[in-house]
Amino acid sequence: MERFWVDVGAGAATIAVFEQGNLVATSTIQIGGEYISNDIAIGLRTQLEIAEKIKLKYGCASVDDSAPDQVFKVTRMGSNVEKEFSQVDLANIIEPRVEEIFQMIRAEVHRLGYGDLAGGYVLTGGTVCMPGILAVAQAELATSVRIAVPDFIGVRDPSYTSGVGIIQFVSKYMKNRNSGFSKKVVTKSTAKKSSDSNKPGFLERVKNFFSEFI
């Protein structure tokens, strides 16, 4: 089935198009979660580092899904006075930028020559962890959308999907590779055993394999 895989990171969103399980096109647009943090910093008149923490703790991408009773205080730049804001105030800053991100993603997909594929969109990346983002994505992309959550080595967080996927792939690769080696092992003589003892062991082969990625 054809579908779009979109990884929305901090500084960019990467789009991958799959048809019948094969990767047929990729593209990257320079917009992501950092833009949301910057909007919060400007809207609340606070430092970017504080804005990032507020986004992670209180952020909500949809005004309709935000809670007016969830409040927080922010020390504004140029003042020692704290001002109170609600999650609704924060969502009013976040939602327009999130809408823009998905509008740009859909526009880029059409630029690549693809319409709305039957498989829809699969979202991953740290930015899509924010509450309310699925509703906004479904509205802007106007097709089926789901968030990919990894389920391997105890990790269930979209921000780690890519990393977990690599670990899972390497794990399967090494198991298959080791299985292939074990089938070929034939002991013919003492000399052969001595020769084999000089070959790197399994752990050493793992180290060598990973060194190829460094």
Short mmCIF file of C-alpha atoms in Angstrom, two decimals, residues 2 11 21 24 44 50-51 58 66 72 93 99 106 110 112 115 118 128 131 165 170-172 186 193 200 206 209 212:
data_model
loop_
_atom_site.label_atom_id
_atom_site.label_comp_id
_atom_site.label_asym_id
_atom_site.label_seq_id
_atom_site.Cartn_x
_atom_site.Cartn_y
_atom_site.Cartn_z
CA GLU A 2 1.18 3.51 -0.80
CA GLY A 11 14.62 21.93 12.68
CA GLY A 21 6.88 -1.23 0.43
CA VAL A 24 10.25 5.98 -4.21
CA LEU A 44 5.14 34.97 26.00
CA ILE A 50 12.22 28.58 28.95
CA ALA A 51 9.86 28.47 25.98
CA TYR A 58 2.24 22.34 28.83
CA SER A 66 -6.40 22.51 25.57
CA PHE A 72 1.69 28.20 34.57
CA ILE A 93 0.28 30.37 19.84
CA GLU A 99 -1.20 24.07 10.89
CA ARG A 106 1.02 18.49 2.02
CA HIS A 110 1.97 17.48 -4.19
CA LEU A 112 6.73 15.70 -5.66
CA GLY A 115 -1.79 13.16 -4.38
CA ALA A 118 -4.62 5.35 0.05
CA VAL A 128 4.36 14.82 17.02
CA PRO A 131 -1.11 16.48 22.62
CA GLY A 165 14.34 1.23 14.00
CA VAL A 170 21.06 -4.08 13.19
CA SER A 171 19.88 -6.62 15.75
CA LYS A 172 18.13 -8.72 13.09
CA VAL A 186 33.51 -27.10 9.91
CA LYS A 193 41.28 -24.72 14.92
CA PRO A 200 37.55 -12.13 15.70
CA VAL A 206 29.70 -6.48 16.40
CA PHE A 209 30.18 -3.64 12.28
CA GLU A 212 31.43 1.28 9.90
#
